Tab-separated table of C-alpha atoms and ligand atoms in Angstrom:
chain	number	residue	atom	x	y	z
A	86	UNK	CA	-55.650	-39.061	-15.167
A	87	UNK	CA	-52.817	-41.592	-14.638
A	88	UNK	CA	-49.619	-41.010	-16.606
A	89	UNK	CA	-48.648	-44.678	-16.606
A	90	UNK	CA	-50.007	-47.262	-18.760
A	91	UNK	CA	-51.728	-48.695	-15.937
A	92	UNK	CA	-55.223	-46.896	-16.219
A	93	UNK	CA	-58.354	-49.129	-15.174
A	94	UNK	CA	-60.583	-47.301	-18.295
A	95	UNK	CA	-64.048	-49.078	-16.734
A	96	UNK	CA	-63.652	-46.838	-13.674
A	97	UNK	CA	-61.766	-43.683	-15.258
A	98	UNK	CA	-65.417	-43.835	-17.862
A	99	UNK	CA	-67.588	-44.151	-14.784
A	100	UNK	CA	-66.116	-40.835	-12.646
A	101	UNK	CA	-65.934	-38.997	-15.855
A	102	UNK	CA	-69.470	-39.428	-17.215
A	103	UNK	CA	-70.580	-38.656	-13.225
A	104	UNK	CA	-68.887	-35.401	-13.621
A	105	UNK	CA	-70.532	-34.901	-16.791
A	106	UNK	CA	-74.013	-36.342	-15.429
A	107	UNK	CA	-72.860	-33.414	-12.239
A	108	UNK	CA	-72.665	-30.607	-14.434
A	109	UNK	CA	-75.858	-31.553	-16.666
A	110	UNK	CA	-77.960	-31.658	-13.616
A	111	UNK	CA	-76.449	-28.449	-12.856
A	112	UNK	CA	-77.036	-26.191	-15.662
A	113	UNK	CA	-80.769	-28.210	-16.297
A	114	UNK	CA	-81.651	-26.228	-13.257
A	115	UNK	CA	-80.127	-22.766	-13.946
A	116	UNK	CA	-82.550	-21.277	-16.469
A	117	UNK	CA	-86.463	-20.751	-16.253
A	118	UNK	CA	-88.115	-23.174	-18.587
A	119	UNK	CA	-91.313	-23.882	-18.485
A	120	UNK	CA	-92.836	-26.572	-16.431
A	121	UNK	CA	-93.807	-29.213	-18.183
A	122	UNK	CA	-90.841	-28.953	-20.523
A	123	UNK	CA	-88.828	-28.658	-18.122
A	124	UNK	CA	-89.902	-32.098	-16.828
A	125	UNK	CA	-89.483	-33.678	-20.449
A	126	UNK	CA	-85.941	-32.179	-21.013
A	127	UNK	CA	-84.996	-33.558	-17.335
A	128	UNK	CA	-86.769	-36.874	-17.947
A	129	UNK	CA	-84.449	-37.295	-21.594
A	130	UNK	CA	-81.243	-35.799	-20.218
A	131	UNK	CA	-80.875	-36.938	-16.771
A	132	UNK	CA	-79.705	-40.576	-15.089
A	133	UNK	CA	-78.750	-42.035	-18.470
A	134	UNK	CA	-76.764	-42.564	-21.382
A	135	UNK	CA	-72.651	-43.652	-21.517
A	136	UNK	CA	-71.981	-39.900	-22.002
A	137	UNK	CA	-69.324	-40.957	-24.177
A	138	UNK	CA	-69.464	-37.629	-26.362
A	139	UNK	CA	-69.279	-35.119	-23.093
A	140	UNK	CA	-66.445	-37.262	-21.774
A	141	UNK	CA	-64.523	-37.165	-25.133
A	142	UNK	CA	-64.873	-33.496	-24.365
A	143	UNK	CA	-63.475	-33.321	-20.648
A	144	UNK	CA	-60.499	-36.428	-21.797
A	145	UNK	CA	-59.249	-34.346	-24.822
A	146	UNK	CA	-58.881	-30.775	-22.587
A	147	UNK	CA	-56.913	-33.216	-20.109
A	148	UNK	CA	-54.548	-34.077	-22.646
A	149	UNK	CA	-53.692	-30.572	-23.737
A	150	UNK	CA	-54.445	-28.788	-20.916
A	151	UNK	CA	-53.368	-31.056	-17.862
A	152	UNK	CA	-56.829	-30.774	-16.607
A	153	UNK	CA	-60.704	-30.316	-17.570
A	154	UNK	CA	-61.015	-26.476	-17.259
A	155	UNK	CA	-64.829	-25.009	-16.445
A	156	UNK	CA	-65.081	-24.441	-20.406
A	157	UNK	CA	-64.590	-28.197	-21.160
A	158	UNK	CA	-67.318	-28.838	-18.595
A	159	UNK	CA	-69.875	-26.187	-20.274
A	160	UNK	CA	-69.441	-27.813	-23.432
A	161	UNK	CA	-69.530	-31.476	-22.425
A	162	UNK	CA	-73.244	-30.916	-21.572
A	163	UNK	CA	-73.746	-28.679	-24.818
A	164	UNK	CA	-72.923	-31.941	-26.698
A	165	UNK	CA	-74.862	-34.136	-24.385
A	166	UNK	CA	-77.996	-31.783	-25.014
A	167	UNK	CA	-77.472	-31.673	-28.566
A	168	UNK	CA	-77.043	-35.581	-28.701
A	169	UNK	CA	-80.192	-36.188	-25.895
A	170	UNK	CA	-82.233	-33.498	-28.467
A	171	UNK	CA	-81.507	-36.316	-31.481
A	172	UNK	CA	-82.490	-39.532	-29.791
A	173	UNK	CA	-85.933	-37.612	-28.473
A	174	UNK	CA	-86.848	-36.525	-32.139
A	175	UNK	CA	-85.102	-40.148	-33.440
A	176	UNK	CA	-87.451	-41.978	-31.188
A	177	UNK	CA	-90.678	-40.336	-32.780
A	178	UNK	CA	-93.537	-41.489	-34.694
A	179	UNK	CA	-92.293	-39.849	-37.969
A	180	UNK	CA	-88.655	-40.917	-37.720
A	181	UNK	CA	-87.039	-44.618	-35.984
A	182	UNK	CA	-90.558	-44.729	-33.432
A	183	UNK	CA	-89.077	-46.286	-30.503
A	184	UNK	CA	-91.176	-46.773	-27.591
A	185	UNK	CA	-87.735	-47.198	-25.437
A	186	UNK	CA	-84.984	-45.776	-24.860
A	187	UNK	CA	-82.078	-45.677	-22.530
A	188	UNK	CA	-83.849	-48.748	-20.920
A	189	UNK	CA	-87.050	-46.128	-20.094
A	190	UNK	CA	-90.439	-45.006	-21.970
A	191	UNK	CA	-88.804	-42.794	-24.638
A	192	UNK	CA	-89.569	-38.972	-24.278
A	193	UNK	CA	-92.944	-39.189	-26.451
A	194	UNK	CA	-94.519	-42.210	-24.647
A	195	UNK	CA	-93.700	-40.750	-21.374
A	196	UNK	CA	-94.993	-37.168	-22.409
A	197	UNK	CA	-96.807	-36.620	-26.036
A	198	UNK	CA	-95.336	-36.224	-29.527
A	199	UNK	CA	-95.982	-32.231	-29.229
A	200	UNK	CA	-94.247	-32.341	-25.747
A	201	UNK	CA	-91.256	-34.396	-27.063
A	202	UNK	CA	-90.737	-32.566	-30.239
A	203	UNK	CA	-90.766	-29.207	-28.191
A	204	UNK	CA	-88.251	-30.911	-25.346
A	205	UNK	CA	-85.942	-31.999	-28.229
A	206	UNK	CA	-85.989	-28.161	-29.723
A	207	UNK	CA	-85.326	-26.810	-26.603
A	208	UNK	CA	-82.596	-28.733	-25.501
A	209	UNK	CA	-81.053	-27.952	-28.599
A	210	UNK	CA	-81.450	-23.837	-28.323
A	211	UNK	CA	-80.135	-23.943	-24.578
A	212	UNK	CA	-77.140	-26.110	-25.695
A	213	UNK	CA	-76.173	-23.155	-27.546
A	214	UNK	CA	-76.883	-20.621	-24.518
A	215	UNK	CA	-74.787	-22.848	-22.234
A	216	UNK	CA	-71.741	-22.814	-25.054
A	217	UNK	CA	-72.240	-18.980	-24.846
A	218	UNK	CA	-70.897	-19.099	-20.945
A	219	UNK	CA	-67.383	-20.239	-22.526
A	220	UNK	CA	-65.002	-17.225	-21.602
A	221	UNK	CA	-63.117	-15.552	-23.193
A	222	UNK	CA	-65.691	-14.792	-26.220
A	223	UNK	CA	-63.724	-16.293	-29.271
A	224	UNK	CA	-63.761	-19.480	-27.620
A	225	UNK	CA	-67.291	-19.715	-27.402
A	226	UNK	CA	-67.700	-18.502	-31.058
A	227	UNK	CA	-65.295	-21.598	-31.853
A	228	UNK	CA	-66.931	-23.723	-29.951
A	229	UNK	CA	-70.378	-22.801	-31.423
A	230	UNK	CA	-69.118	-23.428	-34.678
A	231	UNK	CA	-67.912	-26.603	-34.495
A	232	UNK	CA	-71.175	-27.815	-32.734
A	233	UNK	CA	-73.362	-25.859	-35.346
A	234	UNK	CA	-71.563	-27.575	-37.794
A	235	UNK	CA	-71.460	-30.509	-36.599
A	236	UNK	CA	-75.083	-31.056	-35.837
A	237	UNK	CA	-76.836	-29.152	-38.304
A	238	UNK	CA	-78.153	-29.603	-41.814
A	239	UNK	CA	-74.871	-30.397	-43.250
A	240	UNK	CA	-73.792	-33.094	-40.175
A	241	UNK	CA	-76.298	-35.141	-37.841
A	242	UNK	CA	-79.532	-33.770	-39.624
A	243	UNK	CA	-77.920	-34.014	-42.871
A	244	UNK	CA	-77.283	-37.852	-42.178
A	245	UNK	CA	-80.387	-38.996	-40.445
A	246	UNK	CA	-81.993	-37.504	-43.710
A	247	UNK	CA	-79.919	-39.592	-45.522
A	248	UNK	CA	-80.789	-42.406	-43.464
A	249	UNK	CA	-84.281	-41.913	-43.767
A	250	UNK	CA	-84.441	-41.726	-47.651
A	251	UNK	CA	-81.766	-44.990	-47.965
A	252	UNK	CA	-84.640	-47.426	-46.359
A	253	UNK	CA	-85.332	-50.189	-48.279
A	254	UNK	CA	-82.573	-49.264	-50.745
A	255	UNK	CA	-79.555	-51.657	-52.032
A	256	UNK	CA	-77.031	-50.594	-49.814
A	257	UNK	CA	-73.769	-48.952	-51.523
A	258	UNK	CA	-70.492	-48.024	-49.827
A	259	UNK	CA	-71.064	-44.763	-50.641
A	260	UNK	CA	-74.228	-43.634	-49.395
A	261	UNK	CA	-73.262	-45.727	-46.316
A	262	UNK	CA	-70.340	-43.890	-45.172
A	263	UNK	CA	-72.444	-40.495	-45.840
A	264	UNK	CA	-75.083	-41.766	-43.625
A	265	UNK	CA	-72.505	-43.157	-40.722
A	266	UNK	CA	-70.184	-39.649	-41.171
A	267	UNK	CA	-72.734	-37.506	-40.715
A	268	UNK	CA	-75.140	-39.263	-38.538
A	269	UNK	CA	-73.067	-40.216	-35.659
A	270	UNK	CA	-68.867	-39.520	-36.332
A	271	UNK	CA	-69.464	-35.316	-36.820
A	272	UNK	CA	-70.622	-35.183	-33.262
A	273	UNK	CA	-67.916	-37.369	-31.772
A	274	UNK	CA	-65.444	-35.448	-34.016
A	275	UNK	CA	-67.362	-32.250	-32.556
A	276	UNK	CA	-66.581	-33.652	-29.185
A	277	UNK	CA	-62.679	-34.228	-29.448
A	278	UNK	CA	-62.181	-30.752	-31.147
A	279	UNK	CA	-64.220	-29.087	-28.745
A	280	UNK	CA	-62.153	-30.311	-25.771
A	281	UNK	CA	-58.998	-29.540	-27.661
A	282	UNK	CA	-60.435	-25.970	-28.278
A	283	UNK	CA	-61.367	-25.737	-24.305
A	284	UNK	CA	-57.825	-27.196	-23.614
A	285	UNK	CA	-56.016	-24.402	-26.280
A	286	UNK	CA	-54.512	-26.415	-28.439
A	287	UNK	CA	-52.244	-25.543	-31.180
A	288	UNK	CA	-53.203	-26.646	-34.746
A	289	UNK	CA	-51.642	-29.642	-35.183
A	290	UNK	CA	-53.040	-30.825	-32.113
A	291	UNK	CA	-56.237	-30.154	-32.892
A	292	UNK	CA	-55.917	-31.594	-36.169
A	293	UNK	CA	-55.081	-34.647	-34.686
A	294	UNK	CA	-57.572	-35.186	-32.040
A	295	UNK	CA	-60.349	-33.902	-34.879
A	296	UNK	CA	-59.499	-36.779	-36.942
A	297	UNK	CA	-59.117	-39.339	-34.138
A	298	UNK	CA	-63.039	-38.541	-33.525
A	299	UNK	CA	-64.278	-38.884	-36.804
A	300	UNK	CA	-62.753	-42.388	-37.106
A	301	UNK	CA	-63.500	-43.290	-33.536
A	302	UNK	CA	-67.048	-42.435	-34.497
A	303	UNK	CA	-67.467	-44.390	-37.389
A	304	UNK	CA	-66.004	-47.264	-35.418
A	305	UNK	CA	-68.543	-46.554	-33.080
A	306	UNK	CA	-71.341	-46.541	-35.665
A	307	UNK	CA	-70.162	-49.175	-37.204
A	308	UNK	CA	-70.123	-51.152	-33.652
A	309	UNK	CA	-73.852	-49.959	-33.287
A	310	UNK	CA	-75.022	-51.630	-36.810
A	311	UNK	CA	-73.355	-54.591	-35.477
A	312	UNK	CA	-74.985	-54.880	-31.788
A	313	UNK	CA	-78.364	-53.956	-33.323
A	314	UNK	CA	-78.411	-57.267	-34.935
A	315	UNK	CA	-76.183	-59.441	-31.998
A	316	UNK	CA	-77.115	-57.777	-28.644
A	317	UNK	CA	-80.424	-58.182	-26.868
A	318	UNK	CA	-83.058	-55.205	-26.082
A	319	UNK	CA	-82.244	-55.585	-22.661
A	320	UNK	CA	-78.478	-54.890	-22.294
A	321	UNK	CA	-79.012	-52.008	-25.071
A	322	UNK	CA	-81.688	-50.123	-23.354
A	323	UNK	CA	-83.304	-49.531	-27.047
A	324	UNK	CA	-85.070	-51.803	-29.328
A	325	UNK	CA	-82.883	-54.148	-31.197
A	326	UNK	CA	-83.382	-55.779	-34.228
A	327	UNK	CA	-84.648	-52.751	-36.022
A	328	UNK	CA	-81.988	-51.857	-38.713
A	329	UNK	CA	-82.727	-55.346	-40.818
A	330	UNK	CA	-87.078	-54.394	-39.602
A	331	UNK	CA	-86.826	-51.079	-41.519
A	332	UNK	CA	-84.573	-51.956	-44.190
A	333	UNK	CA	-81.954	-49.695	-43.140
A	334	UNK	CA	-78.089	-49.178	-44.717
A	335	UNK	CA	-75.524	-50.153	-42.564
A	336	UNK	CA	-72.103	-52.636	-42.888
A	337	UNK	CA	-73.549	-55.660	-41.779
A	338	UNK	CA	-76.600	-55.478	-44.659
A	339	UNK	CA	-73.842	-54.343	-46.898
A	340	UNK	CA	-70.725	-56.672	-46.404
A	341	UNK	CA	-71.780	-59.331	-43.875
A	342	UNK	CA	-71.062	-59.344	-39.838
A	343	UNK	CA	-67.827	-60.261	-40.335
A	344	UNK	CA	-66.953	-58.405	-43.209
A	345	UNK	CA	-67.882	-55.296	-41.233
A	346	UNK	CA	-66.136	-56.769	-37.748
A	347	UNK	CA	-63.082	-56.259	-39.788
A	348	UNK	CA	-63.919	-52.902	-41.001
A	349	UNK	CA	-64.788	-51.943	-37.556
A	350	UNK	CA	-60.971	-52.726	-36.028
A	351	UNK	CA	-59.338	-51.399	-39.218
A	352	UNK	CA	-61.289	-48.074	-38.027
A	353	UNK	CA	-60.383	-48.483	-34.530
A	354	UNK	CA	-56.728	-49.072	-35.665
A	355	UNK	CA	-56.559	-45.462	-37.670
A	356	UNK	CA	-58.141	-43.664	-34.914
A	357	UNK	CA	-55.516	-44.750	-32.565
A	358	UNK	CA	-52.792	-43.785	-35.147
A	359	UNK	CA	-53.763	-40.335	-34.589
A	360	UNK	CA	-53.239	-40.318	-31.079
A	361	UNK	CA	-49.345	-41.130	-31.969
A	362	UNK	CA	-48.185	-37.608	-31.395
A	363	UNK	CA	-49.817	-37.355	-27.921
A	364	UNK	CA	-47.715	-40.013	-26.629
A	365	UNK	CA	-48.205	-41.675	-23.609
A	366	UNK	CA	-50.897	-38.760	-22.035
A	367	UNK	CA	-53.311	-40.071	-24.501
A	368	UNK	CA	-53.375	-43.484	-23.242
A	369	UNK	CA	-56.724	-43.038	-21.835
A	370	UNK	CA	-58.490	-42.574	-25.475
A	371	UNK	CA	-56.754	-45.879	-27.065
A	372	UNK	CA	-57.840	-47.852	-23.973
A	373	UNK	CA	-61.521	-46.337	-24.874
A	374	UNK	CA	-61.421	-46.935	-28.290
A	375	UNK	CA	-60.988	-50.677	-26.897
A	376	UNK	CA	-63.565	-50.553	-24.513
A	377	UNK	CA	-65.696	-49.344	-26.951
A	378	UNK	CA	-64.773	-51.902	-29.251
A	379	UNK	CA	-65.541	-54.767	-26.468
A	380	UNK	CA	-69.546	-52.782	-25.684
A	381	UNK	CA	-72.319	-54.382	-25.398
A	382	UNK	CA	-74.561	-51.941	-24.975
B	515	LIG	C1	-83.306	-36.691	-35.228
B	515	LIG	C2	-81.873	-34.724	-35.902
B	515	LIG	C3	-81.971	-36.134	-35.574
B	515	LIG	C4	-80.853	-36.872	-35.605
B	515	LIG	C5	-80.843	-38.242	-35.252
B	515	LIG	C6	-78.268	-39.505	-33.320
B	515	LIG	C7	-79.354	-39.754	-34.298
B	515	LIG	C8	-79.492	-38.844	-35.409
B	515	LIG	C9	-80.238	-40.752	-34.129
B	515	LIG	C10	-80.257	-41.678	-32.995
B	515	LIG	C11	-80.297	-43.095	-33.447
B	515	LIG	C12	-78.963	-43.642	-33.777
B	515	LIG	C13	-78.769	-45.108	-33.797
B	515	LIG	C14	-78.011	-42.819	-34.061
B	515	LIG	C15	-76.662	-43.158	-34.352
B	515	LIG	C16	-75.802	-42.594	-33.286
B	515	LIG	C17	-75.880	-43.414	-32.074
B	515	LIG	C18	-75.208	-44.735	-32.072
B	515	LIG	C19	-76.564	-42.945	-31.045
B	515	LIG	C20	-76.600	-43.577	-29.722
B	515	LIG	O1	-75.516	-43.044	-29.031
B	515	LIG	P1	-75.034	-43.646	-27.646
B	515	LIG	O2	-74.898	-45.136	-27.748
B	515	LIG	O3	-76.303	-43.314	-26.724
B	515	LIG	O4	-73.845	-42.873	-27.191
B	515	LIG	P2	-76.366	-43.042	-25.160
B	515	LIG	O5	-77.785	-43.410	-24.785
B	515	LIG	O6	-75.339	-43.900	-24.461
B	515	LIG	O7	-76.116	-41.579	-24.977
């Protein structure tokens, strides 16, 4: 990672999330699964996504650590599989039913419902057997923690539930931010501590870079209400249009698209406040948070 100012972010993303799409395809391989599941998990977790969330991972051990270490790597595609796991079972019949997904069939029109529910569960149990690699042992413990916690009943599942029961319901600030916490920022918060704890960071580093991915993932929830109503199916690789379709709570249905543009750089502006104590070595996450700010997809 450049130490200057001068970092070209497009290209810094694009080698990153190919060393995280590297070391997916390499662990996928490393375990016996059986066949056709293996095929489903492959088919979800392979050759797509921005792998923003592994890459978080890798970007905040750099910071601390000078370099991404074999236990950053490990745990970059622990949160991939956890995250590939949630947009399987988000894409089924009983939850958002998308027929498409990362610009592809998604897992259950490809497969079956059974085969896609099972491909979701198992990518989720082997996340947790590929954090268990992490040497020395209380590193993996942390590590499993904070993704437990993160994606579990009182983080992701805990907000799509949310989600799910706030259709059709007058949206309140409230509720909202519940939803957009748990839902989406816990796992990029997940992500940032997790590369801090692969990096051994002291607590006040940690600190930092765990609130600087809450608020980054808010802003990039917050982003994601927004394109779902102003970007086209194409670019987005997923159906768009759907949030206002089903009813569902998010800024824009709250406080108007440009109410909730506003909220969305105010967000961005407080995640890169956190980054002040990193100095110039954390260039690389302000210059995502305004990439990410600029997606389209
Ligand atoms: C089903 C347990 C369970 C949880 C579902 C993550 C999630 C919770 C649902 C997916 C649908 C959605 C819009 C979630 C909000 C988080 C989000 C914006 C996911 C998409 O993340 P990206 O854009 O996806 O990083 P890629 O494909 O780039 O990896």
């Amino acid at each position: 990672m450049p130490e200057t100012t001068k970092i070209d972010i497009k290209d810094q993303l694009k080698k990153s999330a190919q060393a995280v799409e590297n070391i997916l395809a390499e662990v996928i391989e490393d375990y016996p699964f059986e066949n056709r599941l293996h095929q489903a998990m492959k088919y979800s977790l392979l050759d797509g996504g921005k792998r923003i969330r592994g890459v978080l991972a890798l970007w905040c051990c750099e910071i601390i650590n000078g370099k991404p270490n074999r236990n950053a790597q490990l745990a970059a595609a622990a949160l991939e599989m956890v995250h590939c796991y949630s947009l399987i079972h988000d894409d089924l019949p009983a939850m958002d039913d998308d027929d498409l997904r990362r610009g592809k069939p998604s897992n259950h029109k490809k497969f079956d419902d059974a085969t896609a529910i099972l491909a979701g569960d198992s990518l989720l149990t082997y996340a947790f057997e590929v954090l268990s690699r992490v040497k020395p042992e209380k590193t993996a413990i942390k590590m499993v923690k904070i993704l437990a916690d993160a994606a579990g009943g009182a983080g992701m599942v805990a907000g799509q539930m949310a989600d799910i029961r706030s259709e059709q319901k007058q949206p309140d600030l409230e509720t909202l931010q519940y939803i957009h916490t748990n839902k989406t920022a816990k796992m990029f918060q997940a992500s940032t501590m997790i590369g801090a704890v692969a990096g051994d960071a002291d607590e006040k580093q940690l600190e930092a870079l765990s609130e600087f991915g809450l608020k980054l993932g808010l802003c990039f929830q917050i982003a994601d209400d927004i394109l779902d109503i102003s970007a086209e199916t194409q670019d987005m690789g997923k159906t768009t249009g759907k949030d206002v379709e089903q009813g569902k709570m998010t800024y824009p249905a709250l406080m108007g698209i440009e109410k909730a543009k506003q909220i969305e750089l105010q967000t961005a502006s407080q995640a890169t406040e956190k980054l002040d104590i990193f100095g110039e070595k954390a260039e690389i996450l302000k210059q995502l948070v305004n990439l990410l700010l600029k997606r389209k997809k």
